[in-house]
PDB file of C-alpha atoms in Angstrom:
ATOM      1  CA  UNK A   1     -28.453  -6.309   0.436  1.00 74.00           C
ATOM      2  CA  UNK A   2     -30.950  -7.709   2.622  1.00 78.00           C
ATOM      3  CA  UNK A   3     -31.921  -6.236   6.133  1.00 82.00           C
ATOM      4  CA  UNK A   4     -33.694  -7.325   9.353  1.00 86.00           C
ATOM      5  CA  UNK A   5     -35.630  -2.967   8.708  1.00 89.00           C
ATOM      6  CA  UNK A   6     -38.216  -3.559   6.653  1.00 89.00           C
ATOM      7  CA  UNK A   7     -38.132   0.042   5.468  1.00 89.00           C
ATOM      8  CA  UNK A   8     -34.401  -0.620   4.800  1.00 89.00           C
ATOM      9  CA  UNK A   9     -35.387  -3.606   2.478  1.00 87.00           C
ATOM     10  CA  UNK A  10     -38.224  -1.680   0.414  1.00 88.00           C
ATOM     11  CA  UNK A  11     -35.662   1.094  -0.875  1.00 86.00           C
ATOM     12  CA  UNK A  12     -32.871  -1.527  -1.669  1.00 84.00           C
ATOM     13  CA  UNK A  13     -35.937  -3.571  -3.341  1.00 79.00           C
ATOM     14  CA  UNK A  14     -36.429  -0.381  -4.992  1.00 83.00           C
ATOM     15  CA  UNK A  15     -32.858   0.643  -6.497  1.00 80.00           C
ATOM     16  CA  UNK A  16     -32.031  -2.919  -7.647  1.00 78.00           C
ATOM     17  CA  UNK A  17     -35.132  -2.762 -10.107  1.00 73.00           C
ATOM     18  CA  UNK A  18     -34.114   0.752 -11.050  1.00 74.00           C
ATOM     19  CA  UNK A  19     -30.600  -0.673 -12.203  1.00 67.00           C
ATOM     20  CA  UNK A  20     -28.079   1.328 -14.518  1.00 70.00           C
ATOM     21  CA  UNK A  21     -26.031   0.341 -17.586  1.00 75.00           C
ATOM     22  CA  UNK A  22     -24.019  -1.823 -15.064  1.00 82.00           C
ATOM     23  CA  UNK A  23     -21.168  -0.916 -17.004  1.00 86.00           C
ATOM     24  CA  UNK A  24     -18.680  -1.303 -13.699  1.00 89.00           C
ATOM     25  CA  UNK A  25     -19.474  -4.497 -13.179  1.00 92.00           C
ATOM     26  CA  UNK A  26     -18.898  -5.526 -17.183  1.00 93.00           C
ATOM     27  CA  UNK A  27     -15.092  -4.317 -16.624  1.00 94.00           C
ATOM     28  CA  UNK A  28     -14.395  -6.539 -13.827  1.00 95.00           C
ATOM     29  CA  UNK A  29     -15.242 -10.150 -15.419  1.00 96.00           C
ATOM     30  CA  UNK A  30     -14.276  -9.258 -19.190  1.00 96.00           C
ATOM     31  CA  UNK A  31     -10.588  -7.879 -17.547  1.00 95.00           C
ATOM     32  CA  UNK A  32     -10.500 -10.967 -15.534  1.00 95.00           C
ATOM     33  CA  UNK A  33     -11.613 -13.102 -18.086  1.00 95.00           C
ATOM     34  CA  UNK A  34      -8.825 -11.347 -20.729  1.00 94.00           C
ATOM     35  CA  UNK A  35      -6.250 -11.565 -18.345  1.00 92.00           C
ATOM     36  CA  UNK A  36      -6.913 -15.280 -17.294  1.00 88.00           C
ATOM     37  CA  UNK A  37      -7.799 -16.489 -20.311  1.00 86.00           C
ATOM     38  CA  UNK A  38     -11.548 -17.405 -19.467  1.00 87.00           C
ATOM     39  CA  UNK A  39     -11.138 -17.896 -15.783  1.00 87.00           C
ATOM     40  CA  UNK A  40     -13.236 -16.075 -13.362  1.00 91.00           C
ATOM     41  CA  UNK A  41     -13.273 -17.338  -9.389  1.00 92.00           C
ATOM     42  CA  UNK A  42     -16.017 -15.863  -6.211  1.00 92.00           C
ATOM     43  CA  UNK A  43     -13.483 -13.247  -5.434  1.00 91.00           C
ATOM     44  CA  UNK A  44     -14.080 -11.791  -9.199  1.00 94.00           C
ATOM     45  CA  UNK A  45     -18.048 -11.851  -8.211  1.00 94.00           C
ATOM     46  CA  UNK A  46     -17.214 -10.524  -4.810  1.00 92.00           C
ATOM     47  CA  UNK A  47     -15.383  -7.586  -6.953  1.00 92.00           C
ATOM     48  CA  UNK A  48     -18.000  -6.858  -9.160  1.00 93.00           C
ATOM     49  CA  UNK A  49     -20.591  -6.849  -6.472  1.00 91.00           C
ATOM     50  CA  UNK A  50     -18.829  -4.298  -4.044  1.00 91.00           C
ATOM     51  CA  UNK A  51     -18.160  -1.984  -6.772  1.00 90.00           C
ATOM     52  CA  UNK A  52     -21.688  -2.218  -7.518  1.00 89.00           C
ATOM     53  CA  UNK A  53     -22.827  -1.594  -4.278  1.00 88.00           C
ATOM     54  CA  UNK A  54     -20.172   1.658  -3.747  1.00 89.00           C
ATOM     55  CA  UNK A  55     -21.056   2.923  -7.356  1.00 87.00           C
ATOM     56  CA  UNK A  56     -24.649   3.143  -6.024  1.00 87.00           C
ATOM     57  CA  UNK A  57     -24.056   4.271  -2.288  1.00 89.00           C
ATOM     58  CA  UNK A  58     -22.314   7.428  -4.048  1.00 86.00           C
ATOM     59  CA  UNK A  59     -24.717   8.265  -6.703  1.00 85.00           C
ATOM     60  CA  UNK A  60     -27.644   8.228  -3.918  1.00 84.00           C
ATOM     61  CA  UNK A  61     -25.534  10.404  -1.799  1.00 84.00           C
ATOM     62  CA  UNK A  62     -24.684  12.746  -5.224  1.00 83.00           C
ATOM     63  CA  UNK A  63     -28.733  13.209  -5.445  1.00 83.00           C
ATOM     64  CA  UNK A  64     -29.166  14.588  -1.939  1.00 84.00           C
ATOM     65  CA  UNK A  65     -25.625  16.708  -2.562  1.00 80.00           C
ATOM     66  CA  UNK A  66     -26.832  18.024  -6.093  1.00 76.00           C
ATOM     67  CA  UNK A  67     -30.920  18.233  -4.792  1.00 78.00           C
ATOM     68  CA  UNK A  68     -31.554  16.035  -7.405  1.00 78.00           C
ATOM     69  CA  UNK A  69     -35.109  14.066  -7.722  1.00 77.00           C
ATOM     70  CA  UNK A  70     -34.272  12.139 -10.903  1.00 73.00           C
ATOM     71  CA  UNK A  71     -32.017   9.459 -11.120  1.00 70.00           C
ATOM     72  CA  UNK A  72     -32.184   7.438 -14.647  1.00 64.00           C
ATOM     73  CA  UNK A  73     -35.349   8.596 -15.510  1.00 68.00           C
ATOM     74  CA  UNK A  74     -36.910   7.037 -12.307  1.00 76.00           C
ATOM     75  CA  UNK A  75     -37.321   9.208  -9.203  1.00 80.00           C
ATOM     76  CA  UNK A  76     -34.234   9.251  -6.439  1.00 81.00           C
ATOM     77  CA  UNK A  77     -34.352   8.033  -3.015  1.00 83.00           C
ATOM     78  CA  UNK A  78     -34.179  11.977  -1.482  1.00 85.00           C
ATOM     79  CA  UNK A  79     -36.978  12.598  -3.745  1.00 82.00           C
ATOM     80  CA  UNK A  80     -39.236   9.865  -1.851  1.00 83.00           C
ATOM     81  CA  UNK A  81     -37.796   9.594   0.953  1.00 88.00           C
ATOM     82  CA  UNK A  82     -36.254  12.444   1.950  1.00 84.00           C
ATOM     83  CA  UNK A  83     -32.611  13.523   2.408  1.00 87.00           C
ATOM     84  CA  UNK A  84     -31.773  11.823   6.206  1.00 88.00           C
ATOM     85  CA  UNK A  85     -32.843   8.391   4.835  1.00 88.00           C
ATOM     86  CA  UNK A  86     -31.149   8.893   1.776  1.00 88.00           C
ATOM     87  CA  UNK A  87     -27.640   9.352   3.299  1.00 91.00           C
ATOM     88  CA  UNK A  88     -28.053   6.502   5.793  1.00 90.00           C
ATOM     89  CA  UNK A  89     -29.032   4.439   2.953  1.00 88.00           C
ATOM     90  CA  UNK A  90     -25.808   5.404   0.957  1.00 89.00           C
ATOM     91  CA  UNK A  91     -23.791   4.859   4.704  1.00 91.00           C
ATOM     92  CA  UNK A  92     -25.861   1.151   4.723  1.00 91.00           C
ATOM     93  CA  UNK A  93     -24.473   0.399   1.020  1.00 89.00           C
ATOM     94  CA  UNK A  94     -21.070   1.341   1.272  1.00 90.00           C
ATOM     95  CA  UNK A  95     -20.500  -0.697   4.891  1.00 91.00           C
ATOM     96  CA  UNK A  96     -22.522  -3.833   3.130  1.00 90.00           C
ATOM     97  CA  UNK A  97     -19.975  -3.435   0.008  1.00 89.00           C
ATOM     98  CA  UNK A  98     -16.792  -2.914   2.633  1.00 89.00           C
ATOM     99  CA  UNK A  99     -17.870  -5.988   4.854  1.00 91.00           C
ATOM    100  CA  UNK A 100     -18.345  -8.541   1.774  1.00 90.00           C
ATOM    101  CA  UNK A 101     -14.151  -7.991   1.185  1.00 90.00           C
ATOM    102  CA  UNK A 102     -13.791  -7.828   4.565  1.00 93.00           C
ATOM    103  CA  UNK A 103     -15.824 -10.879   5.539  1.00 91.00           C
ATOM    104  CA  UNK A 104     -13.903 -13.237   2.532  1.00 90.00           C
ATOM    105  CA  UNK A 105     -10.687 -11.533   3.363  1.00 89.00           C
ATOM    106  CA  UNK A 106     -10.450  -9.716   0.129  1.00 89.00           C
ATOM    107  CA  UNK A 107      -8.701  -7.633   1.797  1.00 91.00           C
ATOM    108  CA  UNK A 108      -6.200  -6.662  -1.680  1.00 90.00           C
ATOM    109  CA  UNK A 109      -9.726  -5.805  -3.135  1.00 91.00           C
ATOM    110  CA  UNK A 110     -10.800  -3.747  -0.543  1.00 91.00           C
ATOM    111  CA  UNK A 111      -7.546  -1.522  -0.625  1.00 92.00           C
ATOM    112  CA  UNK A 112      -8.414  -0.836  -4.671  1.00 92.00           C
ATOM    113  CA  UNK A 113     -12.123   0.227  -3.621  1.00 91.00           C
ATOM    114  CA  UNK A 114     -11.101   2.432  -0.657  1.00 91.00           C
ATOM    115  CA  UNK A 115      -8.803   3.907  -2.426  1.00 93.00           C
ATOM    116  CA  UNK A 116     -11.107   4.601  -5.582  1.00 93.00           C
ATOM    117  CA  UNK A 117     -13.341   5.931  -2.484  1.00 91.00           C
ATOM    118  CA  UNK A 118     -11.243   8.404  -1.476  1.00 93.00           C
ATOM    119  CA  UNK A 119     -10.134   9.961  -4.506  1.00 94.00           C
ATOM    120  CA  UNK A 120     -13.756  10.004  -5.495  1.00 91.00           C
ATOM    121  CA  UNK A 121     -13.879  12.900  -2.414  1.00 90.00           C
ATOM    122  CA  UNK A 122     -11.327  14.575  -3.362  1.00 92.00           C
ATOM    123  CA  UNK A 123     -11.939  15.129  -6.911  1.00 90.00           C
ATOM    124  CA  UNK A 124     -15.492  16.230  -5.792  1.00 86.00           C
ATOM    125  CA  UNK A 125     -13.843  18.647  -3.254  1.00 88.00           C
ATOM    126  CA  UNK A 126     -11.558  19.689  -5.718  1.00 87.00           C
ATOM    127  CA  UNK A 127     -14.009  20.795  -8.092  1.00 84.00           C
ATOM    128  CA  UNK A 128     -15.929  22.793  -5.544  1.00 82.00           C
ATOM    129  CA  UNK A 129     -12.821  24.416  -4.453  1.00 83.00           C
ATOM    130  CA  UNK A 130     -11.999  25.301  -8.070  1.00 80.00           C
ATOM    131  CA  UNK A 131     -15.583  26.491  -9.334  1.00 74.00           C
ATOM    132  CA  UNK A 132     -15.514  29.174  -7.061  1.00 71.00           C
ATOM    133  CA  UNK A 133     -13.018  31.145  -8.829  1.00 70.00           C
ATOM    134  CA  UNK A 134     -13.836  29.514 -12.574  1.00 71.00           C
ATOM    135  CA  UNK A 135     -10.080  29.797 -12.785  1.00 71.00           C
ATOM    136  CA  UNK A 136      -9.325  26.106 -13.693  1.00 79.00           C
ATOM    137  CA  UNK A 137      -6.132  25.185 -15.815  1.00 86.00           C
ATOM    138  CA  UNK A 138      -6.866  22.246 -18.384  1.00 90.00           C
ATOM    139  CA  UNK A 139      -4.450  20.346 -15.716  1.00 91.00           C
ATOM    140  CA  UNK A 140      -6.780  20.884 -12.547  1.00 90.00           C
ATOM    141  CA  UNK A 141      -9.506  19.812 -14.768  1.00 91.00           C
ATOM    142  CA  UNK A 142      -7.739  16.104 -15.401  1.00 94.00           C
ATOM    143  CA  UNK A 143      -6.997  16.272 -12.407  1.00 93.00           C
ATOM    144  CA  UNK A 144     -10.639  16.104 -10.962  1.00 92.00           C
ATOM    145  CA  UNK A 145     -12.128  14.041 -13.759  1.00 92.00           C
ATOM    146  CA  UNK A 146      -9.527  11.515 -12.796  1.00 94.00           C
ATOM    147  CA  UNK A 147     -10.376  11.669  -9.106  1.00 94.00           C
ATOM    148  CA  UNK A 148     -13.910  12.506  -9.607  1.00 89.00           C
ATOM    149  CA  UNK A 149     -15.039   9.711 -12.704  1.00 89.00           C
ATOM    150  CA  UNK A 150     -11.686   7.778 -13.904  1.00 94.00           C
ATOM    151  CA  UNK A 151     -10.816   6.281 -10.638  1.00 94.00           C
ATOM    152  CA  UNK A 152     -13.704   4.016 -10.116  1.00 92.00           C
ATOM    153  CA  UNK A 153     -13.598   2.667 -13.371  1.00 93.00           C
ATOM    154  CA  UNK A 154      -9.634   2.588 -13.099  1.00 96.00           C
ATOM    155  CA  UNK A 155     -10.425   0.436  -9.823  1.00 95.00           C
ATOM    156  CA  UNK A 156     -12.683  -2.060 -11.833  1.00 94.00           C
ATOM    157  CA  UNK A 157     -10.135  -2.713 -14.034  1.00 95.00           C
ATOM    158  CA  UNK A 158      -7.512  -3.224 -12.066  1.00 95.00           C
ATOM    159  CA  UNK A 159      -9.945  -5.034  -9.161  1.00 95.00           C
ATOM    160  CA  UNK A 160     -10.854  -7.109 -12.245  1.00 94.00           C
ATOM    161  CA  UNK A 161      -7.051  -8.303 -12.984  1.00 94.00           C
ATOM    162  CA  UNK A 162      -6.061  -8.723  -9.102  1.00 94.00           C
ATOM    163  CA  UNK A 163      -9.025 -11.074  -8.239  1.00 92.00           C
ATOM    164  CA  UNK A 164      -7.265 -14.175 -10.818  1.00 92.00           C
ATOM    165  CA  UNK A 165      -3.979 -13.050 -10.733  1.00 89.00           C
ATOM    166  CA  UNK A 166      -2.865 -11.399  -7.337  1.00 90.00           C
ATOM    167  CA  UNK A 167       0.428  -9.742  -7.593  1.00 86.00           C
ATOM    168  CA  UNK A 168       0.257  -9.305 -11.446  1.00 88.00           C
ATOM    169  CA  UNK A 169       1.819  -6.597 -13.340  1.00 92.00           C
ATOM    170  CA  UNK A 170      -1.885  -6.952 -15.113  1.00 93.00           C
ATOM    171  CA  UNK A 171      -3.362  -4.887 -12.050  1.00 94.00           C
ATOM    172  CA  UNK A 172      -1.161  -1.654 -12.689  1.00 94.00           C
ATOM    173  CA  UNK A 173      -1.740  -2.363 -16.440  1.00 95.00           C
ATOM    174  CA  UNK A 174      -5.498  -2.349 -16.010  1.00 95.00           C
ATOM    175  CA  UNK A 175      -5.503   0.372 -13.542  1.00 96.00           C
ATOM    176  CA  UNK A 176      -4.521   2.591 -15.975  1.00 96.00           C
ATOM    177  CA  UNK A 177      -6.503   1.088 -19.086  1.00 96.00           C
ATOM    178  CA  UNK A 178      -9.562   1.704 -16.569  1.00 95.00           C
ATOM    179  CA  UNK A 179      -8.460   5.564 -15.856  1.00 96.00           C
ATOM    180  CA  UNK A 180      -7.606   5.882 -19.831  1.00 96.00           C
ATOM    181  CA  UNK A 181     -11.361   5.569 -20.826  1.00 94.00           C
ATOM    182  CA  UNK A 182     -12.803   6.939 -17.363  1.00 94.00           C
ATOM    183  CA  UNK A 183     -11.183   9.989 -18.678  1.00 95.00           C
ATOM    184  CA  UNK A 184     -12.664   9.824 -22.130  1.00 94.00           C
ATOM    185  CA  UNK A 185     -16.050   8.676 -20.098  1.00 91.00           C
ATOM    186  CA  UNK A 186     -16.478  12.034 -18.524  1.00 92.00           C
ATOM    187  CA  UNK A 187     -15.154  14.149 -21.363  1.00 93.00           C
ATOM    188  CA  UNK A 188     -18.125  12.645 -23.124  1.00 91.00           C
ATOM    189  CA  UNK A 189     -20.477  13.452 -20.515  1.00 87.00           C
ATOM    190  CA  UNK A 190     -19.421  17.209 -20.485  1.00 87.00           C
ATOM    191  CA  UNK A 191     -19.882  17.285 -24.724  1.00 89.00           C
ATOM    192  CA  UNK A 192     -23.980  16.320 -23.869  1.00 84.00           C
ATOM    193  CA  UNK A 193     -24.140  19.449 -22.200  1.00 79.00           C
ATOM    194  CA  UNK A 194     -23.559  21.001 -25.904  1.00 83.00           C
ATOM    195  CA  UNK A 195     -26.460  19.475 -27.549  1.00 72.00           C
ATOM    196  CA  UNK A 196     -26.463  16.120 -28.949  1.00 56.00           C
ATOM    197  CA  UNK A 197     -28.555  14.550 -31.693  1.00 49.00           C
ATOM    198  CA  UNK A 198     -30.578  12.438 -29.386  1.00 48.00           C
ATOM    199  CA  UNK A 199     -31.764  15.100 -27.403  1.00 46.00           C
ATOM    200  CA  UNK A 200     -31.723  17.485 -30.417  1.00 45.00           C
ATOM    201  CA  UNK A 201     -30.697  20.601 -27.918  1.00 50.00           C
ATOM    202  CA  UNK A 202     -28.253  21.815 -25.693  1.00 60.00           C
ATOM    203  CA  UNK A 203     -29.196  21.181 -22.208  1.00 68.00           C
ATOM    204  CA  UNK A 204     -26.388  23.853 -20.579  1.00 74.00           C
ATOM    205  CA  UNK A 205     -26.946  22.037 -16.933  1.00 77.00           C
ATOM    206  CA  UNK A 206     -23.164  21.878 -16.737  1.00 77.00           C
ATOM    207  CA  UNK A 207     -23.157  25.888 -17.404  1.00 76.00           C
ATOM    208  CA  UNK A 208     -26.014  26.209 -14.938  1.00 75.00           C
ATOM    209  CA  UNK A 209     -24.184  24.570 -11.919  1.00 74.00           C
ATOM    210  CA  UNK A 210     -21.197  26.833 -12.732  1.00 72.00           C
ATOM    211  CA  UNK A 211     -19.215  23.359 -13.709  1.00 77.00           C
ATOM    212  CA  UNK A 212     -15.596  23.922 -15.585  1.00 81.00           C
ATOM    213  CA  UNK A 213     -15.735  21.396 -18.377  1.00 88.00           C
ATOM    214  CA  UNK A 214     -13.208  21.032 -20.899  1.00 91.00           C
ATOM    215  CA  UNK A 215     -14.921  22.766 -24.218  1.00 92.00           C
ATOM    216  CA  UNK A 216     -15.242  25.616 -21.839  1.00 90.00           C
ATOM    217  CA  UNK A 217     -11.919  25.398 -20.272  1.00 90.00           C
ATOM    218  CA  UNK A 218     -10.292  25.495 -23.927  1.00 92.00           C
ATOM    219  CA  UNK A 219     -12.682  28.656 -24.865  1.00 92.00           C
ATOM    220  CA  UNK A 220     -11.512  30.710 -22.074  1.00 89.00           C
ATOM    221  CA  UNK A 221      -8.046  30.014 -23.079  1.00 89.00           C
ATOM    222  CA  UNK A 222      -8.314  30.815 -26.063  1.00 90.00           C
ATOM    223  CA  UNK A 223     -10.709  33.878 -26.500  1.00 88.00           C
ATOM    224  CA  UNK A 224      -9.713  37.369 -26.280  1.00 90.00           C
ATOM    225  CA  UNK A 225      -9.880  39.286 -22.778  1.00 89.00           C
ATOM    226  CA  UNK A 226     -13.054  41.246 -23.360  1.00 90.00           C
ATOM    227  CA  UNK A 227     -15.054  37.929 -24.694  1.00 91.00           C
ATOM    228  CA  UNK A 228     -13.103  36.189 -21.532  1.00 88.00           C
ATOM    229  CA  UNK A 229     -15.215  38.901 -18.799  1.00 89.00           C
ATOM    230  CA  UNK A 230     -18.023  38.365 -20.255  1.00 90.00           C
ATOM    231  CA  UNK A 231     -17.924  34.529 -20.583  1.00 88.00           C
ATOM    232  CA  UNK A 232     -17.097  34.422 -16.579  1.00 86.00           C
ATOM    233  CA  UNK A 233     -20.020  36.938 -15.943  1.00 87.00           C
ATOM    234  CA  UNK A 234     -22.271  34.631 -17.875  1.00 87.00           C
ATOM    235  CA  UNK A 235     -21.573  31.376 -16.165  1.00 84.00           C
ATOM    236  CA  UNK A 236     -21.035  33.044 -13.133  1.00 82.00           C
ATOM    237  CA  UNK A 237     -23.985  35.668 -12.576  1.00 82.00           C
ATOM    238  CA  UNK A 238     -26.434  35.017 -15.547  1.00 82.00           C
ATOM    239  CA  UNK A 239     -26.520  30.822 -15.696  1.00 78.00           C
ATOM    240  CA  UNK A 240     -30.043  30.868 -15.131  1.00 82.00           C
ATOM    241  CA  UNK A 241     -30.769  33.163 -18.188  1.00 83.00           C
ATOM    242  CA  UNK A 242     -31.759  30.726 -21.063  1.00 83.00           C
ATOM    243  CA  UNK A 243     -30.921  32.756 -23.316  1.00 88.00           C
ATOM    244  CA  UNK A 244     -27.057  34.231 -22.430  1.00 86.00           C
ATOM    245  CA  UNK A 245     -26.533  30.097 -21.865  1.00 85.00           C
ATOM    246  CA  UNK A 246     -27.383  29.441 -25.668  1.00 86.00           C
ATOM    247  CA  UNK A 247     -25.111  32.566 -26.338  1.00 88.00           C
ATOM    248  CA  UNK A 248     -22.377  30.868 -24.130  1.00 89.00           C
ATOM    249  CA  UNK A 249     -22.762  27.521 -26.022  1.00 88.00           C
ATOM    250  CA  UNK A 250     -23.041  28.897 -29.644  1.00 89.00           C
ATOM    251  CA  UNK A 251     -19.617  31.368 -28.672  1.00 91.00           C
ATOM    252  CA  UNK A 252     -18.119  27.998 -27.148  1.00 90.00           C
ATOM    253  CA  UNK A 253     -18.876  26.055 -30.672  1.00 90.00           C
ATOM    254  CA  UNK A 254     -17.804  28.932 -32.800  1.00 91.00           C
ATOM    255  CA  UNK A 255     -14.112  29.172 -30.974  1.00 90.00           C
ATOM    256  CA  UNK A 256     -13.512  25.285 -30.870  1.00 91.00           C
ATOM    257  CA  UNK A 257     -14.270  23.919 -27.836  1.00 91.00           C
ATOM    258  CA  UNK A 258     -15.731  21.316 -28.851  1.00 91.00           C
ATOM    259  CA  UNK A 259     -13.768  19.818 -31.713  1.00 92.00           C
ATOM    260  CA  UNK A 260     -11.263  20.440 -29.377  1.00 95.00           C
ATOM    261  CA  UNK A 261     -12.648  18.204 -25.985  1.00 94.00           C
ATOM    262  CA  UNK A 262     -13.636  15.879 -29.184  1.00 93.00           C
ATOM    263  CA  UNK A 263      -9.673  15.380 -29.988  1.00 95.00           C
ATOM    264  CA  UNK A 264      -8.885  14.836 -26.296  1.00 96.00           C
ATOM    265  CA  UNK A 265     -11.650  12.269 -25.641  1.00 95.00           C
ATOM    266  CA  UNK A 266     -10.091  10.365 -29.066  1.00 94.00           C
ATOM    267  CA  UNK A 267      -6.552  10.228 -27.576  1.00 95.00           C
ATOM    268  CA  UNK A 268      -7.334   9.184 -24.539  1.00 96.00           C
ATOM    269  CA  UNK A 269      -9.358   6.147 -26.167  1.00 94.00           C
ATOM    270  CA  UNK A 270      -6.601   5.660 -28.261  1.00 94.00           C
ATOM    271  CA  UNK A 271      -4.011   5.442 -25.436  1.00 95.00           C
ATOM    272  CA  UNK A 272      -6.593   2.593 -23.435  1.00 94.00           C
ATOM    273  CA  UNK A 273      -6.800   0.535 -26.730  1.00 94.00           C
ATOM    274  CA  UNK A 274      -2.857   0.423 -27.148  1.00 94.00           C
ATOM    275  CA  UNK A 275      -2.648  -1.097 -23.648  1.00 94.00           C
ATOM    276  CA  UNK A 276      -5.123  -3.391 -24.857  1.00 93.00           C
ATOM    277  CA  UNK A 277      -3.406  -4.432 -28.101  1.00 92.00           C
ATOM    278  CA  UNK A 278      -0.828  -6.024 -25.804  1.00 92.00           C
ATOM    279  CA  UNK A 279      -3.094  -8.894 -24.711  1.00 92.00           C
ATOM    280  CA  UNK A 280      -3.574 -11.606 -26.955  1.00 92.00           C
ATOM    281  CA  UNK A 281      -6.637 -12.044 -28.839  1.00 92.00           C
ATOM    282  CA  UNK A 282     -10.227 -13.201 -27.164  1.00 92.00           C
ATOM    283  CA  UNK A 283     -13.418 -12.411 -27.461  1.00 94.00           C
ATOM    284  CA  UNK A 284     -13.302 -11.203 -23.980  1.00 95.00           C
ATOM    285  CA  UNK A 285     -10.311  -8.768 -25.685  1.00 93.00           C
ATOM    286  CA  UNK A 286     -13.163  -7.900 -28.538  1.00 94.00           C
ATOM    287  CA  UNK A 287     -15.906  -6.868 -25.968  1.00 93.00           C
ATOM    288  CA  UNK A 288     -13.668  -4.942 -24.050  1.00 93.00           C
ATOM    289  CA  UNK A 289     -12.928  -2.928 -27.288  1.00 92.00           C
ATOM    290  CA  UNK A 290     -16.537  -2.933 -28.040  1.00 91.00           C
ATOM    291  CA  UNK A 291     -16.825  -1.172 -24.476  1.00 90.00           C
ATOM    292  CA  UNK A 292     -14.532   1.590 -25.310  1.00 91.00           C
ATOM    293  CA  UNK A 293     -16.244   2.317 -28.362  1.00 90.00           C
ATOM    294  CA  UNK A 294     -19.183   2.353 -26.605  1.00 88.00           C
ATOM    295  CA  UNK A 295     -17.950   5.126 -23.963  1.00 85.00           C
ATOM    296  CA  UNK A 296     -17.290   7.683 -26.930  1.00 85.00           C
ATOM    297  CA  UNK A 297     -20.293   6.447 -29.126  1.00 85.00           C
ATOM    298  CA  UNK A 298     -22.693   6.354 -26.044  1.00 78.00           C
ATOM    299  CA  UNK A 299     -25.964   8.479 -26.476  1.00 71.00           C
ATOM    300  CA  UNK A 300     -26.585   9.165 -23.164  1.00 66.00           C
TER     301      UNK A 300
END
């Protein structure tokens, strides 16, 4: 990640100390070393390393889109330095993760990233469109989870499987054993908004933003028309009143929503572990079902 622009250097210095769960990277060498049986080559570091580098160029350009000044309890790189710097960095990170493929001729690798890139857009786009008019059908909503969060775990997976065995059925096989828990990943994420022990209270961020998650999705499908109005005035015209969110939450716990999302985020963990069940056993088998448990246990 190094740089001849000293200024360049400092924030990259920066974001590698301020490191996530680096759960990307922990997909590509466990379904590499599952599918090979122990084997992992440089193009399997390469892989891990531009996904890395990609995950991170889009979650500093999220902050500057979302105005956000926190980024995993540290402050974001908008938040210090501004919003200009923070998108060139993001532009800097995603060339540097492009040109390592392109550079080793990974160039099988690099189509699974850019496409993971581009659907990554387009499920962001999508849920713009689509939160305008808080209209969403539970299929619009998979639809932009798997765009917006599956896809780039989908792509580890499958980038995983392709860098030791090229031309595999593995790859598709992984692809969608990746998109499987991605799914469940981000139906997760939208049950935090509901309160969670850890935090011990509902946050409501998602309800804030005007963001269509599943528990409401399922509400507003299944509420009468009266209780329907006044849920879409609420998210739409009153999110910033504390206390119509907590009525929004309790009505969206009292109707179902959230056993409901619950179920969902259980089948589609129960779909990714049956593709797994066809590999032999391996420890590298074991930790990738310890990482799908992990995804629905996760507290945070």
């Amino acid at each position: 990640m190094s740089s001849k622009v000293a200024l360049l250097n400092r924030i990259t210095h920066y974001i590698v100390n301020r490191k996530g769960k680096q759960m990307r990277p922990m997909f590509v060498f466990l379904v590499a070393k599952m599918v090979s049986g122990g084997e992992v080559n440089e193009r399997t570091y390469r892989g891990a390393s531009v996904i890395e580098l990609i995950h991170t160029a889009t979650l500093v350009h999220d902050d500057v889109v979302d105005d956000s000044n926190r980024r995993r309890g540290f402050f974001s790189i908008n938040a210090l330095w501004k919003n200009k710097i923070a998108v060139l960095v993001g532009d800097y990170l995603l060339s540097k993760g492009l040109l390592l493929s392109i550079d080793h001729g990974d160039f099988d690798l690099l189509k699974i990233i850019s496409v993971a890139v581009r659907e990554m857009s387009e499920g962001e786009l999508l849920q713009i469109e689509k939160a305008r008019n808080l209209d969403i059908t539970e299929e619009v909503y998979y639809e932009i989870i798997r765009q917006k969060t599956a896809t780039l775990i989908a792509a580890c997976c499958s980038l995983g499987a392709c860098s030791v065995s090229p031309d595999s059925e593995d790859i598709q096989k992984m692809r969608k054993f990746g998109e499987l828990i991605g799914m469940a990943f981000q139906i997760k994420d939208d049950l935090f908004d509901y309160g969670d022990a850890a935090i011990g209270k509902p946050t409501g961020i998602d309800i804030k933003e005007q963001k269509m998650t599943l528990p409401l999705i399922y509400t507003l499908n299944n509420c009468t028309k009266e209780k329907k109005k006044w849920l879409i005035n609420s998210v739409k015209n009153h999110n910033k009143d504390k206390k119509r969110v907590k009525e929004v939450i309790s009505f969206v716990k009292e109707i179902g929503g959230l056993e409901y999302a619950i179920k969902v985020m259980h089948q589609f963990k129960d779909d990714a572990l049956a593709i797994l069940s066809e590999y032999p056993d391996s420890e590298y088998k074991s930790s990738l079902d310890l990482m799908v448990d992990y995804v629905i246990d996760r507290k945070k």
